[in-house]
Amino acid sequence: MCGTDGPALPAANGGAASRPATRSNPYQPVGDYLSNVGRFQIIESTLREGEQFANAYFDTAIKIKIAKALDEFGVDYIELTSPAASEQSRLDCIEICKLGLKAKILTHVRCDMRDAQLAVETGVDGLDIVIGTSSFLREHSHGKDMVYITKTALEVIEFVKSKGLEVRFSSEDSFRSDLVDLLSLYSAVDKAGVNRVGIADTVGCASPRQVYDLVRTLRGVVSCAIETHFHNDTGCAIANAFCALEAGATHVDTSVLGIGERNGITPLGGLMARMVVTSPEYVESKYKLSMIKEIEDLVAEAVQVNTPFNNPITGFCAFTHKAGIHAKAILNNPSTYEILNPEDFGLTRYVHFASRLTGWNAVKTRVGQLGLTMTDDQVKECTAKIKALADVRPIAIDDADSIIRSFHLSLQNGQNETNAQNGAENAVTA
Amino acid sequence: MCGTDGPALPAANGGAASRPATRSNPYQPVGDYLSNVGRFQIIESTLREGEQFANAYFDTAIKIKIAKALDEFGVDYIELTSPAASEQSRLDCIEICKLGLKAKILTHVRCDMRDAQLAVETGVDGLDIVIGTSSFLREHSHGKDMVYITKTALEVIEFVKSKGLEVRFSSEDSFRSDLVDLLSLYSAVDKAGVNRVGIADTVGCASPRQVYDLVRTLRGVVSCAIETHFHNDTGCAIANAFCALEAGATHVDTSVLGIGERNGITPLGGLMARMVVTSPEYVESKYKLSMIKEIEDLVAEAVQVNTPFNNPITGFCAFTHKAGIHAKAILNNPSTYEILNPEDFGLTRYVHFASRLTGWNAVKTRVGQLGLTMTDDQVKECTAKIKALADVRPIAIDDADSIIRSFHLSLQNGQNETNAQNGAENAVTA
C-alpha cells in the first residue's frame, strides 16, 4: 500500500507474506512490479466532479451527508468544488473540513494564485490544481502557452507548499496534449515537490492500452504519486482506471454512480467491482463494500436519477440468472457464472425460472422451494408446460408456481406414488 | 475490412490509399498491423443474449421489429436464441430467416448434435456453437472432459459444414479455462474449417490487457476469424472488446443497451461511441449512427427499462456542459470538451448556465439567445446574481432567464446607454 502522505514509488506488488491469496489470484498478473492494483487509493469527487453533473444541486446538508457516508465507506480523499465557484461553495468547504473525517479533504482549483489563496484558507488538507495543456484548451480556453503554464504552476505549488498543504498538479485533456510538453511540465512540478501529478482524460477519448503506455512513461519520469481521472464518453472509464493502476498510477478519481460533466467519470461502485475481483483482500479489508448500495441510493435521490438497470453490482439484475444452462450451473456452484459474490455487497442472488429459456434444473429447485417432491422426469414434464405458456406470453413467478402446483396436484390425484410423495413433501428443501 | 464469408487473417491496417484520414487519427496506434479497429464486424445478439436479460420477453412481432431495425442500422450478423430453447423460439428463427435481411442470421446452440440438427433446418446462415471449457463449467455444468469436448465439437462442426452453413465454435468462460486446453481445442476446430472461433468472458472477469494478450496469442494459433463476447460485471465490456480488436479479433458481440444475463454485455451504442472516435471513416460509412437512439428506445420499451442516465451517446446528459470553464471553451469550439459530435447521432448539445458553477461566458451566450445586449462587465454582474440565487436553491432555466431579463430591464431604466441598447437588441444572436 502506498503511503498517504508522501510520494509513492513503484515497488514490489504488496508485502510478500501478508497477501498470499492475492498472489495466487489468476486475475492478477504475476510479478508485475509496476502494478498498484493491490494498493491504490481513491480520490472521491462526487462533491466536485459530481456537482458538475447536469442534475446536481447539493445543499450543505446533503454535502455533509454524502461526505460522511463516503468517509465511512473508506475513501482516502474527498474532493470538493473550488471555493472560488461561489460563496456557498467556500462556506461548505470550511464546514466539511470541520467534520473531523478520516478521509483527507481536497479542493479542486484552477492554476491561479487567487483561487489558491481562497482555497488554503478553508482548512482543506490539500489542493488539486488543474490547467488545460492540450492545444485545444490552450487555444480556445485560457489562451496560455507552456512557458506561462509552467511558471504559474511553480508559483502556485510553492505557495501551497509554504502553507503546509498537500498539492497535486494536473493537466487537463492530457491525452490530447503534446507528450514532450506534458513530460517537461510534470518533471518540473515533480522537482518542485508536488505530492501527486494528475493525468486527466477530460473528453473521454483514451483507450486502455493508450492509458497504460502514458502512465508507464510518466512513471519513469516522476517520483511522486500519480493520480488519474477518466471520463466515460466512450465507455472505458473503469477499464482505463484499471490499466492506469497496472502501469503504476497510485490514485483514481471516482464519483458515486459516475456522475459528472456529460455522462460522467469512473464510478465508485463499478471500480469496486473491477478491483475486488483483482485484489479481493486489499479491497475487502479497506472499503466497506456493503455500503455501496446505500451510498448510490443517497446520491441517486439527491440528483434525481435512477440507478441504471445495468449498473455493476447494484443494477436490479446484476445477480439474476436466467438461461437454463446458467441456472443449472449456478445452482450447483455460484462461481460458475458469478465473479462477484452478491453477499459481499449485502445483496442476494436470484435464479429466474419463469421464462421460456428456463431449464429443468431451475424448475427442480423451485419445486423444492415450494416444498414439493417430483422425480426428475416429472420435473422435465412440468418444465415443458412452463416453457409452453412462456412461449405465448411473459409469465410471472406466480404463473410458473401455479403450473408447478397444479402439475403436482395432478400427479397426486392420478398416480400410484401419491402416498409416498405426501410423506416426503415436508422433508425436502433446496 | 475483413471478408464477410470466409476466415479473416491479420493483415495491414486497411488499404493504404483509401483511408488516409484514419491513419492520421491520433487515437489509432501507428502501424499496428494486428489491429482490426478499422475493419471489425458486429454480431448483434439482442435477440439471443438480450433475451436472457431478466426483463426480456420478445414476441414474434417485436423480434421482427428489432431485427429489421438492426439490419437497417447495418449490423453484419443477427444472432437468435437457439431453436432448442422452445417451440416458439424455433418458429421465430424460421420467420426471421424469411425476412430477406442484408444481415446474416445466426442461431446460438449448445455443442450438441440434436440442437445442431434442429438449427440447420430453420434456414439460418450459420450456427454459433458454444461449450463451457473452464474447470468451473466442466465440473459443475456439463461434466465433460476436453477429449469429449473436442470430439463432439468436431462432429458438430463437420455436420454444420456439410449443410453449407457458417459455423463458429466458442468456448464459454474462456478467461478461466486452461490456456493449453483452449489453444489445442481452437487449433483443432480451426483445422476442421470453422469460420470463426469465439472467446467469451462469460462471467465478466477479464481485464483489457488480459484480453489483448489472449487474443493476440490466439491470433498466432488460428487462421480463421476471431469473435469476442464480453460480459460487463466489472464494467470493462466496451474496453475489452476494443482491446480484442486491437489484438486481431475480427468480430464483436453486442446487444442494444447491453442487455443480457446479469448486467449484460458490450452495448451496441457504447461500442459505437468507442469505435467512432478511433475509426470515424469506417464507422460512419458502415453504420447508421443516427438510428442509435431510436433502436435503444425500441428495446428499452420492449424490456421495460429506462435508458441509463449515464449511457454513452444517449444518456440525457451525454452532451450537457455545466462548469464555467467547460462552457466557455465549448462555446468557442466544441472539440475542446467533446470527443463525440452530437450531430453525428442526430442529437444536440446543451450548455447548462443555470447553476452556481456557471461562468460569465455561458451567461453571455444566453443573453444573446434571449435577444438582449449587455457589455461584458454587465454580464459578469448578472452572472454573480445568478450564482447567488443558485447558491441558495436549485434553479431552473426560467429562474436564470428571469434574473437576466430583470437585470437587463434595470439597466434600461437606470442607465445612460438605454437607447443604444434598444437599437442593438434585435441584431444579436449567438
XYZ file of N, CA, C and O in Angstrom, chain A residues 136 173 176 203, chain B residues 330 333-339:
48
model
N -6.085 22.271 -27.917
C -7.499 22.668 -27.948
C -7.781 23.675 -26.830
O -8.362 24.721 -27.052
N -7.194 17.324 -20.165
C -7.146 16.832 -21.550
C -5.752 16.292 -21.877
O -5.213 16.522 -22.961
N -4.732 14.519 -25.230
C -4.605 15.279 -26.478
C -3.541 16.372 -26.320
O -3.547 17.356 -27.064
N -11.957 14.546 -21.988
C -13.005 14.378 -23.005
C -13.434 12.918 -23.164
O -14.337 12.624 -23.945
N -16.377 25.285 -24.766
C -17.314 24.633 -25.682
C -17.943 25.670 -26.612
O -18.142 25.440 -27.805
N -15.274 26.412 -29.152
C -15.003 25.300 -30.050
C -15.410 24.002 -29.355
O -14.765 23.594 -28.401
N -16.456 23.334 -29.847
C -16.966 22.143 -29.167
C -15.921 21.031 -29.001
O -16.017 20.224 -28.078
N -14.906 20.993 -29.872
C -13.897 19.926 -29.748
C -13.114 20.019 -28.449
O -12.466 19.058 -28.043
N -13.148 21.165 -27.783
C -12.387 21.308 -26.547
C -12.830 20.301 -25.501
O -12.007 19.718 -24.818
N -14.147 20.118 -25.355
C -14.630 19.188 -24.336
C -15.560 18.124 -24.894
O -16.350 17.534 -24.168
N -15.509 17.898 -26.195
C -16.335 16.855 -26.802
C -15.505 16.040 -27.772
O -14.957 16.583 -28.730
N -15.459 14.744 -27.526
C -14.765 13.870 -28.472
C -15.776 13.279 -29.446
O -15.428 12.811 -30.521
